XYZ file of C-alpha atoms in Angstrom:
359
model
C -0.071 -0.207 -0.188
C 2.951 2.590 0.737
C 4.621 1.483 -2.265
C 1.425 2.389 -4.314
C 1.023 5.677 -2.448
C 4.566 6.701 -3.225
C 3.917 5.718 -6.775
C 1.008 8.186 -6.951
C 2.945 10.963 -5.709
C 6.423 10.680 -6.951
C 7.715 10.540 -10.478
C 10.230 7.881 -11.844
C 13.708 9.491 -12.684
C 13.056 8.522 -16.305
C 9.825 10.258 -16.446
C 9.392 13.663 -17.302
C 6.194 14.294 -15.431
C 6.563 16.145 -12.035
C 5.297 15.005 -8.916
C 2.279 16.810 -7.243
C 4.824 17.913 -4.428
C 6.521 19.934 -6.989
C 3.692 21.221 -8.809
C 2.134 22.344 -5.743
C 5.585 23.824 -4.165
C 5.789 26.155 -7.101
C 2.169 27.412 -7.154
C 2.712 28.228 -3.092
C 6.143 29.793 -3.872
C 4.065 32.526 -5.648
C 1.119 32.942 -3.359
C 3.650 33.373 -0.907
C 5.139 36.431 -2.812
C 2.366 38.509 -2.925
C 1.911 38.757 0.847
C 5.438 39.110 1.965
C 5.667 42.355 -0.549
C 2.269 43.878 0.690
C 3.528 43.446 3.919
C 6.764 45.468 3.011
C 4.468 48.022 1.408
C 2.518 48.405 4.282
C 5.094 49.009 6.309
C 6.542 51.633 4.280
C 3.217 53.392 3.903
C 2.632 53.341 7.655
C 6.134 55.224 8.219
C 6.036 57.619 5.764
C 2.143 58.106 4.173
C 3.174 61.112 1.927
C 5.909 59.461 0.328
C 4.949 56.031 -0.005
C 1.082 55.960 0.580
C 0.824 55.658 -3.211
C 2.293 52.306 -3.148
C 0.016 50.999 -1.046
C -3.095 52.733 -2.932
C -1.747 51.199 -6.097
C -0.285 48.091 -4.736
C -2.518 45.814 -7.069
C -1.549 47.474 -10.092
C 2.005 47.907 -9.413
C 2.660 44.335 -8.489
C 0.453 43.103 -11.601
C 3.069 45.176 -13.938
C 6.141 43.713 -12.329
C 4.690 40.416 -12.267
C 3.687 40.931 -16.095
C 7.350 42.018 -16.642
C 8.867 38.896 -14.537
C 6.738 36.203 -16.237
C 7.059 37.546 -20.003
C 10.881 37.521 -19.096
C 10.729 33.950 -17.995
C 8.430 32.674 -20.398
C 10.150 34.066 -23.338
C 13.735 33.166 -21.972
C 12.737 29.859 -20.384
C 9.280 28.629 -21.558
C 8.321 28.648 -17.824
C 6.879 31.284 -15.213
C 9.449 32.033 -12.374
C 8.181 29.566 -9.974
C 8.156 26.828 -12.766
C 11.884 27.781 -13.606
C 12.613 27.949 -9.925
C 11.541 24.356 -9.281
C 13.064 23.035 -12.483
C 9.999 22.901 -14.928
C 9.289 24.026 -18.306
C 5.941 24.330 -20.270
C 5.521 22.356 -23.709
C 2.348 22.581 -26.133
C -0.278 19.900 -25.599
C -0.414 17.152 -28.265
C 3.128 18.659 -29.949
C 5.242 15.548 -30.524
C 7.875 17.537 -30.937
C 7.224 19.325 -27.611
C 9.508 16.987 -25.398
C 12.541 17.288 -27.632
C 12.377 21.089 -28.105
C 14.623 22.800 -25.886
C 13.208 25.116 -23.266
C 15.391 27.831 -24.571
C 13.348 27.949 -27.634
C 10.113 29.393 -26.289
C 6.705 28.525 -25.975
C 4.778 29.056 -29.549
C 3.245 32.451 -29.984
C -0.523 31.308 -29.097
C 0.228 28.988 -25.892
C 3.052 31.934 -24.700
C 0.447 34.593 -24.835
C -2.418 32.616 -23.525
C 0.270 31.418 -20.650
C 0.898 34.859 -19.615
C -2.556 36.099 -19.581
C -3.590 33.304 -17.384
C -0.713 34.014 -15.100
C -0.911 37.335 -14.662
C -4.412 38.493 -15.279
C -6.272 35.692 -13.199
C -4.754 36.493 -9.849
C -5.454 40.450 -10.398
C -9.019 39.760 -11.019
C -9.354 37.389 -8.298
C -7.577 39.983 -5.708
C -10.345 42.660 -7.029
C -13.393 40.373 -6.825
C -12.150 39.482 -3.081
C -11.750 43.152 -2.148
C -14.992 43.962 -3.848
C -16.848 41.496 -1.838
C -15.461 42.427 1.611
C -16.330 46.021 0.656
C -20.073 45.067 -0.166
C -20.374 43.204 2.962
C -19.091 45.859 4.816
C -21.934 48.236 3.425
C -24.174 45.432 3.868
C -23.563 44.921 7.588
C -23.947 48.840 8.415
C -26.636 49.329 5.888
C -24.800 52.369 4.020
C -27.516 51.782 1.239
C -30.987 52.409 1.896
C -33.061 49.391 2.584
C -35.362 49.363 -0.406
C -32.632 50.319 -3.089
C -32.366 47.997 -5.921
C -28.465 48.250 -5.870
C -28.639 46.599 -2.489
C -31.040 44.011 -3.269
C -28.736 43.077 -6.206
C -25.606 43.034 -4.402
C -27.091 41.143 -1.587
C -27.874 38.271 -4.275
C -24.371 38.537 -5.577
C -23.095 38.289 -1.893
C -25.394 35.303 -1.522
C -24.020 33.561 -4.555
C -20.334 34.434 -4.107
C -19.749 31.423 -1.447
C -20.982 28.850 -3.862
C -19.079 30.355 -7.097
C -15.638 30.438 -4.914
C -16.529 26.809 -3.851
C -17.161 25.500 -7.417
C -13.868 27.520 -8.341
C -11.856 25.736 -5.680
C -13.649 22.403 -6.313
C -12.631 22.478 -10.092
C -8.845 23.002 -8.798
C -8.978 20.322 -6.400
C -10.678 17.548 -8.409
C -7.840 18.706 -11.354
C -5.203 17.939 -8.920
C -6.838 14.528 -7.775
C -6.934 13.458 -11.420
C -3.456 14.360 -11.530
C -2.475 12.712 -8.733
C -3.800 9.300 -9.898
C -2.679 9.925 -13.167
C -6.037 10.790 -15.237
C -5.101 14.086 -16.268
C -1.874 15.888 -17.765
C -2.026 18.988 -15.682
C -2.450 19.700 -11.851
C -4.161 22.991 -12.785
C -7.477 23.919 -14.988
C -5.604 26.979 -16.267
C -2.806 25.071 -17.983
C -5.335 23.173 -19.697
C -6.658 26.363 -20.860
C -3.426 27.588 -22.053
C -2.933 24.604 -24.159
C 0.333 23.497 -22.220
C 1.753 21.154 -19.962
C 4.764 20.809 -17.276
C 7.570 18.758 -17.637
C 11.080 18.595 -16.116
C 13.976 20.524 -17.495
C 16.809 18.199 -19.041
C 20.306 18.591 -18.640
C 20.150 19.855 -22.565
C 17.468 22.383 -21.630
C 19.848 23.742 -18.705
C 22.973 23.907 -20.793
C 21.002 25.686 -23.624
C 19.762 27.991 -21.550
C 23.398 28.875 -20.082
C 24.547 29.041 -23.693
C 21.567 31.444 -24.510
C 22.251 33.759 -21.537
C 26.051 33.898 -22.444
C 25.596 34.394 -26.380
C 22.842 37.062 -25.368
C 25.558 38.960 -23.311
C 28.256 38.791 -25.390
C 26.713 39.403 -28.872
C 25.347 42.649 -28.707
C 25.356 44.902 -31.972
C 25.147 48.839 -32.108
C 21.906 50.107 -33.254
C 21.897 52.353 -36.640
C 18.714 54.247 -36.843
C 16.907 56.341 -34.141
C 14.170 53.740 -34.196
C 16.460 50.670 -33.503
C 18.057 52.609 -30.740
C 15.090 53.371 -28.973
C 13.815 49.954 -29.482
C 17.155 48.301 -28.326
C 16.859 50.969 -25.089
C 13.484 49.991 -24.224
C 14.222 46.225 -24.575
C 17.051 46.392 -22.388
C 15.261 48.316 -19.634
C 12.442 46.001 -19.751
C 15.100 43.148 -19.534
C 17.035 44.680 -16.648
C 13.876 45.162 -14.384
C 12.627 41.685 -15.378
C 16.369 40.305 -14.545
C 16.406 42.255 -11.423
C 13.031 40.948 -9.960
C 14.031 37.462 -11.000
C 17.568 37.654 -9.244
C 15.854 39.374 -6.187
C 13.080 36.998 -6.011
C 15.567 33.879 -6.496
C 17.720 35.352 -3.677
C 15.041 36.314 -1.557
C 12.832 33.295 -1.520
C 13.963 31.376 1.411
C 13.041 34.436 3.469
C 9.699 35.132 1.576
C 9.164 31.426 2.771
C 10.146 32.235 6.394
C 7.762 35.508 6.377
C 4.881 32.871 5.256
C 5.679 30.748 8.364
C 6.202 33.724 10.608
C 2.693 35.007 9.899
C 1.030 31.748 9.689
C -2.280 31.067 11.850
C -0.229 28.397 14.253
C 2.697 31.309 15.162
C 0.227 34.081 15.824
C 0.098 33.521 19.979
C 3.807 33.481 20.011
C 4.193 36.417 17.908
C 1.834 38.367 20.347
C 3.582 37.455 23.271
C 7.301 38.343 21.614
C 5.894 41.541 20.061
C 3.584 42.796 22.326
C 4.198 46.851 23.169
C 2.380 49.173 25.216
C -0.380 51.686 23.616
C 1.738 54.422 21.423
C 1.486 57.950 22.637
C -0.497 60.428 20.333
C 1.196 61.757 17.617
C 3.809 64.677 18.544
C 3.369 66.415 15.180
C -0.305 67.297 15.500
C -1.321 70.812 16.765
C -3.572 70.700 19.716
C -3.918 74.488 20.410
C -7.305 75.863 20.779
C -7.150 77.267 17.260
C -6.218 73.782 15.676
C -7.949 73.286 12.420
C -7.817 69.224 12.656
C -9.326 68.516 16.161
C -12.833 70.360 17.770
C -12.820 71.616 20.818
C -15.543 69.328 21.956
C -14.361 65.488 22.655
C -17.959 64.556 21.643
C -17.568 66.313 18.114
C -16.838 64.453 14.911
C -13.520 65.875 13.384
C -14.859 65.606 9.887
C -18.092 66.827 10.084
C -17.902 69.089 13.037
C -21.025 67.899 14.771
C -22.004 65.609 17.694
C -20.803 62.285 16.560
C -23.598 59.394 15.906
C -22.398 55.900 15.691
C -19.174 56.323 17.139
C -16.445 54.515 15.274
C -12.503 54.658 16.336
C -9.693 54.227 13.755
C -7.487 51.376 15.608
C -4.322 52.569 13.329
C -4.596 56.264 15.241
C -7.144 56.142 18.170
C -9.406 58.729 16.851
C -13.211 58.853 17.089
C -15.623 59.710 14.203
C -18.819 59.325 12.872
C -19.187 55.921 11.145
C -20.825 57.632 7.986
C -18.314 60.092 7.754
C -14.907 57.995 8.562
C -16.346 55.171 5.923
C -16.617 57.461 3.158
C -13.317 59.020 4.101
C -11.067 55.950 4.366
C -12.581 54.108 1.538
C -11.846 57.147 -0.463
C -8.465 58.141 0.948
C -7.200 54.809 2.713
C -5.571 57.029 5.265
C -6.452 58.162 8.741
C -7.925 62.107 8.193
C -6.000 63.227 11.535
C -2.963 61.672 11.260
C -2.847 60.430 7.412
C -1.534 57.095 8.824
C -2.187 54.251 6.120
C -5.494 52.965 6.875
C -8.173 50.304 5.636
C -11.950 49.491 6.133
C -10.874 46.719 8.474
C -9.519 49.019 11.013
C -13.226 50.578 11.537
C -13.998 49.674 15.075
C -17.394 50.742 16.417
C -17.844 51.639 20.090
C -20.650 50.895 22.052
C -21.513 52.484 25.422
C -24.333 51.405 28.010
C -26.471 54.156 27.113
C -26.726 52.810 23.530
């Protein structure tokens, strides 16, 4: 029985088909990169909102652009994504008998190349945006931002009710594909590879040698461009190649650090982290002007700093500690992603409602 299980999850040395552990490991690598970079950007934005706040506000778009350059670089040079190349894998076209004998340095056919690039970059971006939209709609539904009789509220309530089932079907699709791959009933562990018309195989010694030769030849044979158009194209190509190479080198060096961050912030270690990093409540920001004529804070403590009226439905920002009306601070944070008083980077999840015995 143990031998049968080992046969299901590991491939033989002569088999080009990677094991389930290899393909799942390369998937988890890229899923660990995004949260780690997001945490770094969040720390920068909170330390200096004026200078780095835009990185946090446009993080999804900036990350997608860098991911596009990185994946394009590896697909064109190695016939694989960054994580696939890191684990010694390459993509070949499904149904291509010459694919097994074609070196990774030759690249994918144009159709499979652009399909792979689109699915590698666009699907994670759309999934992230959809999750943020669902989270925002749930916040609005919980606190009744829209009138109860509005058609918009009925629509997004139906959307919120259907989303868990759609997400479950999506995840079930991937899980069933992985089970079929383990049992040898499918060529790919992921449906996205099938949609791109490719499958994963291991790199051979000839592939590695060809990739090293291609890198050496590309560095040595750089001919000077004659026309202005050729010079501009060459400069743009070098700049994009340099950015992609820097990203790939940096990620290759820091991949173990990213795995450590993923382990450090895992749910199993949260209690240990809290005990080690527990700090006293910080004092209020020293740069604020608390004089009587201050335009930031009202004189009365029961007045909202935004609408300058008596607070209704008191809500505190956990990032700064200041209290506002819920509607005022919800609208402000949703538009600006920062505290209106301190400028600290803030999200809707940092809103905390306050309840008093009288209410």
